[in-house]
Coordinates of C-alpha atoms in Angstrom, one line a residue:
M149 CA 74.3 101.0 30.1
R150 CA 72.1 104.1 30.0
A151 CA 69.4 104.6 27.3
F152 CA 71.2 107.4 25.4
E153 CA 74.5 105.5 25.5
A154 CA 72.8 102.5 23.9
T155 CA 71.3 104.6 21.2
Q156 CA 74.7 106.2 20.5
T157 CA 76.2 102.7 20.2
F158 CA 73.8 101.8 17.4
F159 CA 74.3 105.2 15.8
D160 CA 78.0 104.9 15.7
M161 CA 77.9 101.5 14.1
A162 CA 75.8 102.9 11.2
A163 CA 77.8 106.1 11.0
E164 CA 81.0 104.0 10.5
H165 CA 79.5 102.5 7.4
L166 CA 78.5 105.9 6.1
N167 CA 82.0 107.4 6.7
I168 CA 80.6 110.4 8.5
E169 CA 83.3 112.6 10.1
P170 CA 83.4 112.9 13.9
A171 CA 82.2 116.5 14.1
M172 CA 79.2 115.8 11.9
R173 CA 78.4 112.7 13.9
E174 CA 78.3 114.8 17.1
A175 CA 76.1 117.4 15.4
L176 CA 73.6 114.8 14.2
L177 CA 73.5 112.9 17.5
M178 CA 73.2 115.7 20.1
P179 CA 69.8 117.2 20.8
G180 CA 69.1 120.7 19.7
R181 CA 67.2 121.6 22.8
E182 CA 66.5 120.0 26.2
I183 CA 63.9 121.4 28.6
Q184 CA 63.3 120.4 32.2
V185 CA 60.4 121.9 34.1
Q186 CA 58.9 121.7 37.5
V187 CA 55.2 120.8 37.4
S188 CA 53.2 121.5 40.6
I189 CA 49.6 120.7 41.0
E190 CA 47.0 120.5 43.8
M191 CA 45.9 116.9 44.5
D192 CA 42.4 115.9 45.2
D193 CA 43.1 116.0 49.0
G194 CA 44.2 119.6 48.8
K195 CA 48.0 118.8 49.2
L196 CA 50.6 120.2 46.8
A197 CA 52.5 117.7 44.7
N198 CA 55.6 118.4 42.6
F199 CA 56.7 116.5 39.5
V200 CA 59.5 116.9 36.9
G201 CA 58.7 117.2 33.2
F202 CA 60.9 117.1 30.2
R203 CA 60.8 117.9 26.5
V204 CA 63.8 117.1 24.3
Q205 CA 63.8 118.5 20.7
H206 CA 66.4 116.5 18.9
D207 CA 66.5 117.6 15.2
N208 CA 64.4 119.5 12.7
A209 CA 66.5 119.2 9.6
R210 CA 63.7 117.3 7.8
G211 CA 60.7 119.1 9.2
P212 CA 58.8 119.9 12.4
M213 CA 59.8 117.7 15.3
K214 CA 57.5 114.8 16.3
G215 CA 57.4 112.7 19.4
G216 CA 55.3 111.2 22.2
L217 CA 54.6 112.3 25.7
R218 CA 54.8 109.6 28.3
F219 CA 53.8 109.6 32.0
H220 CA 55.8 106.9 33.8
P221 CA 57.8 106.6 37.0
Q222 CA 61.1 105.9 35.2
V223 CA 61.0 109.0 33.0
D224 CA 64.2 111.0 33.2
L225 CA 66.3 113.2 31.0
D226 CA 68.5 110.4 29.7
E227 CA 65.5 108.3 28.6
V228 CA 63.7 111.2 27.0
R229 CA 66.9 112.2 25.2
A230 CA 67.4 108.7 23.8
L231 CA 63.8 108.5 22.7
A232 CA 63.9 111.9 21.0
C233 CA 67.1 110.8 19.1
L234 CA 65.4 107.5 18.0
M235 CA 62.4 109.5 16.8
T236 CA 64.6 111.4 14.4
W237 CA 65.9 108.2 12.8
K238 CA 62.4 106.6 12.9
T239 CA 60.7 109.4 11.0
A240 CA 63.5 109.4 8.5
V241 CA 63.4 105.6 7.9
V242 CA 59.7 105.7 7.0
N243 CA 60.4 109.0 5.1
L244 CA 58.1 111.3 6.9
P245 CA 58.8 115.0 6.7
Y246 CA 59.6 115.3 10.4
G247 CA 62.4 115.5 12.9
G248 CA 62.5 113.9 16.3
A249 CA 61.4 115.0 19.8
K250 CA 60.1 113.3 23.0
G251 CA 58.6 114.4 26.3
G252 CA 57.5 113.0 29.6
I253 CA 56.7 113.4 33.3
G254 CA 58.2 111.2 36.0
V255 CA 54.9 110.0 37.5
D256 CA 52.9 106.9 38.0
P257 CA 49.5 107.7 36.5
S258 CA 47.9 104.7 38.1
K259 CA 48.2 106.5 41.4
L260 CA 46.5 109.6 40.2
S261 CA 42.8 110.3 39.7
K262 CA 41.5 111.4 36.4
R263 CA 41.2 115.0 37.5
E264 CA 44.7 114.9 38.9
I265 CA 46.0 113.7 35.5
E266 CA 44.1 116.5 33.8
R267 CA 45.6 119.1 36.1
L268 CA 49.1 117.6 35.6
T269 CA 48.7 117.7 31.8
R270 CA 47.4 121.3 31.8
A271 CA 50.2 122.5 34.2
F272 CA 52.8 120.8 31.9
V273 CA 51.3 122.6 28.9
D274 CA 51.6 125.9 30.8
Q275 CA 55.3 125.3 31.1
I276 CA 56.1 124.2 27.5
H277 CA 53.3 125.8 25.3
D278 CA 55.7 128.3 23.7
I279 CA 58.1 125.7 22.4
V280 CA 55.6 123.3 20.7
G281 CA 53.2 123.9 17.9
P282 CA 52.0 122.5 14.5
D283 CA 55.0 123.9 12.7
T284 CA 57.7 123.3 15.3
D285 CA 57.1 120.3 17.6
I286 CA 54.0 118.1 17.6
P287 CA 53.5 115.8 20.6
A288 CA 51.5 112.5 20.6
P289 CA 50.5 109.7 23.0
D290 CA 53.0 107.4 24.5
M291 CA 53.3 105.1 27.6
G292 CA 50.9 106.2 30.3
T293 CA 49.0 108.7 28.1
D294 CA 46.1 108.4 25.7
H295 CA 43.7 110.3 23.5
Q296 CA 42.1 111.9 26.5
V297 CA 45.4 113.4 27.6
M298 CA 45.9 114.6 24.1
A299 CA 42.5 116.3 24.2
W300 CA 43.4 118.1 27.4
F301 CA 46.8 119.1 26.0
R302 CA 45.3 120.6 22.9
N303 CA 42.6 122.5 24.8
Q304 CA 45.2 124.0 27.1
W305 CA 47.6 124.9 24.3
E306 CA 44.7 126.6 22.4
K307 CA 44.0 128.9 25.3
Y308 CA 47.4 130.5 24.5
H309 CA 47.5 130.2 20.7
G310 CA 44.0 129.8 19.4
F311 CA 42.3 127.1 17.4
N312 CA 44.7 124.7 15.7
P313 CA 44.1 120.9 16.3
A314 CA 47.3 120.1 14.3
V315 CA 49.3 121.0 17.5
I316 CA 49.1 117.4 18.7
T317 CA 48.1 114.0 17.3
G318 CA 46.5 110.9 18.8
K319 CA 43.4 113.0 19.7
P320 CA 40.0 111.5 20.0
V321 CA 38.2 111.1 16.7
E322 CA 35.6 113.5 18.0
E323 CA 38.4 116.1 18.6
Y324 CA 39.9 116.0 15.1
G325 CA 41.7 112.8 15.6
A326 CA 42.4 110.2 12.9
R327 CA 40.6 107.0 12.5
G328 CA 43.0 104.1 13.0
R329 CA 45.5 106.1 15.2
E330 CA 44.9 104.0 18.3
E331 CA 45.6 100.7 16.4
A332 CA 48.4 102.1 14.3
T333 CA 51.6 101.1 16.2
G334 CA 50.4 97.6 16.9
R335 CA 49.0 97.2 13.4
G336 CA 52.4 98.3 11.9
V337 CA 54.2 95.8 14.1
G338 CA 51.8 93.1 12.8
I339 CA 52.3 94.1 9.2
L340 CA 56.0 94.0 9.3
T341 CA 56.1 90.8 11.5
L342 CA 54.1 89.0 8.8
K343 CA 56.3 90.4 6.0
L344 CA 59.5 89.5 7.8
V345 CA 58.5 86.0 8.6
R346 CA 57.5 85.3 5.0
R347 CA 60.7 86.9 3.7
L348 CA 62.7 84.5 6.0
G349 CA 60.8 81.5 4.5
M350 CA 58.8 80.8 7.6
K351 CA 55.0 80.0 7.6
P352 CA 52.9 82.1 10.0
E353 CA 50.8 79.1 11.0
N354 CA 53.9 77.2 12.0
S355 CA 55.6 80.1 13.8
N356 CA 54.8 80.3 17.5
L357 CA 54.6 83.9 18.7
A358 CA 54.9 85.6 22.1
I359 CA 54.2 89.2 23.0
Q360 CA 55.7 90.8 26.0
G361 CA 53.4 93.7 27.1
F362 CA 49.7 93.7 26.5
G363 CA 48.9 97.4 26.3
N364 CA 48.0 99.4 23.3
V365 CA 50.8 98.1 21.0
G366 CA 50.6 94.4 22.2
T367 CA 46.9 94.1 22.0
H368 CA 46.5 95.4 18.4
A369 CA 49.6 93.4 17.3
A370 CA 48.1 90.3 18.8
K371 CA 44.8 90.9 17.1
F372 CA 46.4 91.4 13.7
L373 CA 48.8 88.5 14.0
H374 CA 46.1 86.1 15.3
E375 CA 44.0 87.0 12.2
S376 CA 47.1 86.3 10.1
Q377 CA 47.2 82.7 11.4
F378 CA 50.0 83.0 13.9
P379 CA 49.7 80.8 17.0
V380 CA 50.1 83.4 19.7
V381 CA 51.2 81.1 22.5
A382 CA 52.0 83.7 25.2
V383 CA 51.2 87.3 26.2
S384 CA 52.2 89.1 29.3
D385 CA 51.4 92.2 31.4
I386 CA 52.3 93.3 34.9
S387 CA 50.2 90.5 36.4
G388 CA 52.1 87.7 34.7
T389 CA 52.7 85.6 31.6
Y390 CA 49.7 83.8 30.1
Y391 CA 50.7 80.7 28.1
H392 CA 49.0 78.0 26.0
P393 CA 51.2 75.7 23.8
D394 CA 48.5 75.5 21.1
G395 CA 47.9 79.2 21.0
L396 CA 45.7 81.5 23.0
D397 CA 42.2 82.4 22.0
I398 CA 43.1 86.0 21.4
P399 CA 39.5 87.3 20.9
E400 CA 38.7 85.8 24.3
V401 CA 41.8 87.3 25.9
L402 CA 41.0 90.7 24.5
R403 CA 37.4 90.5 25.8
Y404 CA 38.7 89.5 29.3
K405 CA 41.1 92.4 29.3
M406 CA 38.3 94.9 28.3
K407 CA 36.1 93.7 31.2
H408 CA 38.9 93.8 33.8
P409 CA 38.6 96.9 36.0
N410 CA 42.3 97.7 35.5
G411 CA 42.6 96.4 32.0
L412 CA 44.8 93.5 33.0
L413 CA 44.8 89.7 32.4
E414 CA 44.9 89.0 36.1
G415 CA 42.6 86.0 36.8
F416 CA 42.4 84.8 33.2
E417 CA 42.1 81.0 33.6
Q418 CA 41.9 79.5 30.1
C419 CA 45.7 79.0 30.0
E420 CA 48.7 78.5 32.2
R421 CA 49.9 81.5 34.2
L422 CA 53.6 81.9 34.6
P423 CA 55.8 84.7 36.1
G424 CA 56.0 87.9 34.1
D425 CA 59.6 87.4 33.0
A426 CA 59.0 83.8 31.9
L427 CA 57.8 84.9 28.5
L428 CA 61.2 85.9 27.2
A429 CA 62.7 82.5 27.9
L430 CA 59.9 80.3 26.5
K431 CA 61.5 77.5 24.5
D432 CA 58.7 76.9 21.9
V433 CA 58.6 80.5 20.7
D434 CA 59.8 81.3 17.2
V435 CA 58.9 85.0 17.1
L436 CA 59.3 87.3 20.1
I437 CA 57.7 90.7 20.2
P438 CA 58.9 92.8 23.2
A439 CA 56.2 95.5 23.3
A440 CA 56.5 96.8 26.9
I441 CA 59.4 98.9 28.1
G442 CA 63.0 99.4 27.0
G443 CA 66.1 97.5 28.1
V444 CA 64.4 94.2 28.8
I445 CA 66.8 92.0 26.8
T446 CA 70.3 92.3 28.2
E447 CA 73.6 90.6 28.4
Q448 CA 72.4 88.9 31.6
N449 CA 69.3 87.2 30.2
V450 CA 70.1 86.9 26.5
D451 CA 71.2 83.3 26.8
G452 CA 67.6 82.4 27.7
I453 CA 66.2 83.8 24.5
H454 CA 65.2 80.9 22.1
A455 CA 63.3 82.9 19.4
K456 CA 64.6 83.0 15.9
V457 CA 63.0 86.4 15.2
I458 CA 62.6 89.4 17.4
V459 CA 60.4 92.3 16.4
E460 CA 60.9 95.4 18.6
G461 CA 57.4 96.7 19.4
A462 CA 58.8 98.8 22.3
N463 CA 61.5 101.4 22.1
G464 CA 65.0 100.1 22.8
P465 CA 64.1 96.7 24.2
V466 CA 67.3 95.0 23.2
M467 CA 70.5 96.4 24.7
P468 CA 73.7 96.6 22.5
A469 CA 75.6 93.8 24.1
A470 CA 72.6 91.5 23.8
D471 CA 72.0 92.6 20.3
S472 CA 75.5 91.6 19.3
I473 CA 75.1 88.2 20.9
L474 CA 71.8 87.6 19.2
Q475 CA 73.2 88.6 15.8
D476 CA 76.1 86.2 16.2
R477 CA 73.5 83.4 16.9
G478 CA 71.7 84.2 13.7
V479 CA 68.7 85.8 15.3
T480 CA 66.9 88.2 13.0
I481 CA 65.9 91.5 14.8
L482 CA 63.6 94.0 13.2
P483 CA 64.6 97.3 15.0
D484 CA 62.3 99.6 16.8
I485 CA 62.9 102.6 14.5
L486 CA 61.2 100.6 11.7
A487 CA 59.0 98.0 13.5
N488 CA 57.0 100.4 15.7
A489 CA 56.9 103.4 13.3
G490 CA 53.2 102.8 12.5
G491 CA 52.2 105.1 15.3
V492 CA 54.1 108.1 14.0
T493 CA 53.1 107.3 10.5
V494 CA 49.4 107.6 11.3
S495 CA 50.1 110.6 13.5
Y496 CA 51.5 112.2 10.3
F497 CA 48.3 111.3 8.5
E498 CA 46.3 113.0 11.3
W499 CA 48.5 116.1 11.1
V500 CA 47.9 116.2 7.4
Q501 CA 44.2 115.9 7.8
N502 CA 44.1 118.7 10.4
R503 CA 46.1 120.9 8.1
Q504 CA 43.8 120.1 5.1
H505 CA 40.6 120.3 7.2
Y506 CA 39.6 117.0 5.6
R507 CA 39.0 113.6 7.2
W508 CA 40.2 110.3 5.7
S509 CA 38.2 107.1 5.9
L510 CA 39.6 104.2 8.0
D511 CA 40.2 102.2 4.8
R512 CA 42.4 105.0 3.4
V513 CA 44.4 105.3 6.7
R514 CA 45.1 101.6 6.7
Q515 CA 45.9 101.5 3.0
E516 CA 48.4 104.4 3.4
L517 CA 49.9 102.8 6.5
D518 CA 50.4 99.5 4.8
H519 CA 52.0 101.2 1.8
T520 CA 54.4 103.3 3.9
M521 CA 55.5 100.5 6.2
N522 CA 56.0 98.1 3.3
E523 CA 58.0 100.6 1.3
A524 CA 60.2 101.3 4.3
F525 CA 60.7 97.6 5.0
E526 CA 61.8 96.9 1.4
T527 CA 64.3 99.8 1.6
V528 CA 65.8 98.5 4.8
W529 CA 65.8 94.9 3.7
Q530 CA 67.6 95.7 0.4
T531 CA 70.2 97.8 2.2
S532 CA 70.8 95.0 4.7
Q533 CA 71.3 92.5 1.9
Q534 CA 73.4 94.8 -0.3
H535 CA 75.9 95.6 2.5
N536 CA 75.6 92.3 4.4
I537 CA 74.6 94.1 7.6
S538 CA 71.9 93.7 10.2
L539 CA 68.5 95.2 9.7
R540 CA 69.2 97.5 12.6
T541 CA 72.3 98.9 11.1
A542 CA 70.6 99.2 7.7
A543 CA 67.7 101.1 9.2
F544 CA 70.0 103.5 11.1
M545 CA 72.1 104.0 8.0
I546 CA 69.0 105.0 6.0
G547 CA 67.7 107.3 8.7
I548 CA 71.1 109.0 9.4
A549 CA 71.9 109.4 5.7
R550 CA 68.6 111.2 5.1
V551 CA 69.0 113.5 8.0
H552 CA 72.7 114.1 7.1
R553 CA 71.6 115.0 3.5
A554 CA 68.9 117.4 4.7
T555 CA 71.4 119.1 7.1
E556 CA 73.9 119.6 4.2
L557 CA 71.2 120.9 1.8
A558 CA 70.2 123.5 4.5
G559 CA 73.6 124.9 4.2
L560 CA 74.6 124.2 7.8
T561 CA 78.0 122.6 6.8
S562 CA 80.9 123.9 4.8

């Protein structure tokens, strides 16, 4: 099943509960605009290289569109379309005045030099600068991009449109970025994991936890959850799964990763090393956080999942068929459109600060993030309990209902 088809499946389940008519469902689901561009750059060896870039703008009924920019070999129009759609519901679930968008380039950034990535970023901006902006569509970091890429993006965009740091979020703090933005997605995952576990009557210190993916989201989630007394028994990256039945020494794991030339855990010896896909099937894991890429839990491998709780740190990690099986088994799943919304929430704070020309303290950013995530969780939880539905369907219902209402209020329907 393709990514957008999976998103549509979850959308339709929620739309059924809301009794939205078919024509309106189609209007809410289909993106407003899809852009595909050729991005050509000169490589360091003087040769020409061609890449394909995308920007999908899904919906702006609730405000300017917001969504990340990813550099990854698997980026294609279907994936970007699905992620843009998810961003619309995500911003609505946490009640931010945004719509959804997403962008990306099909490229493996690990095979490019820093200067080649800069040229690629600037060439992409040259192609899309006229359709993004602080009042229309505001990009942010995603897989394969970071604060440096955001700084290049902003600099190139301002060559066309003049000074306005609110055009993009996730910038370096020195370049009008927000304190706490880098940790935001992982911290949000941690906040809601702790809240969900307690709501289910489980104790953190007795709940073994595993995190698939040890990039930005996974590392910050691991740090927060370790400090919250969870035994983090396993983490994984592209070099393998690193497992200790009594819990990993997360501060030591983080120090090792920072010192590794490629930011990996390769060679870490204070635990047992297993194959990369072994993490999903560990039998002593109570809480599983897939925080790598989408589509990792499928109908083919779902029988090997033993966790009682899954918190979706990545976008779309559980496919619909697997989701149904897990729900039938009583597994509680906190969906991506709520669980990993910490990043877009602090991106919103950054955008607000840029518009106000005023910088918040880290304590204020964290306080506002905690408040926003907790409020959204309570709304989703209560909706789930009231209608006897999954947390995923409840979150989609809330997001879709808010966008539907905004669309009606704008006078776009009869």
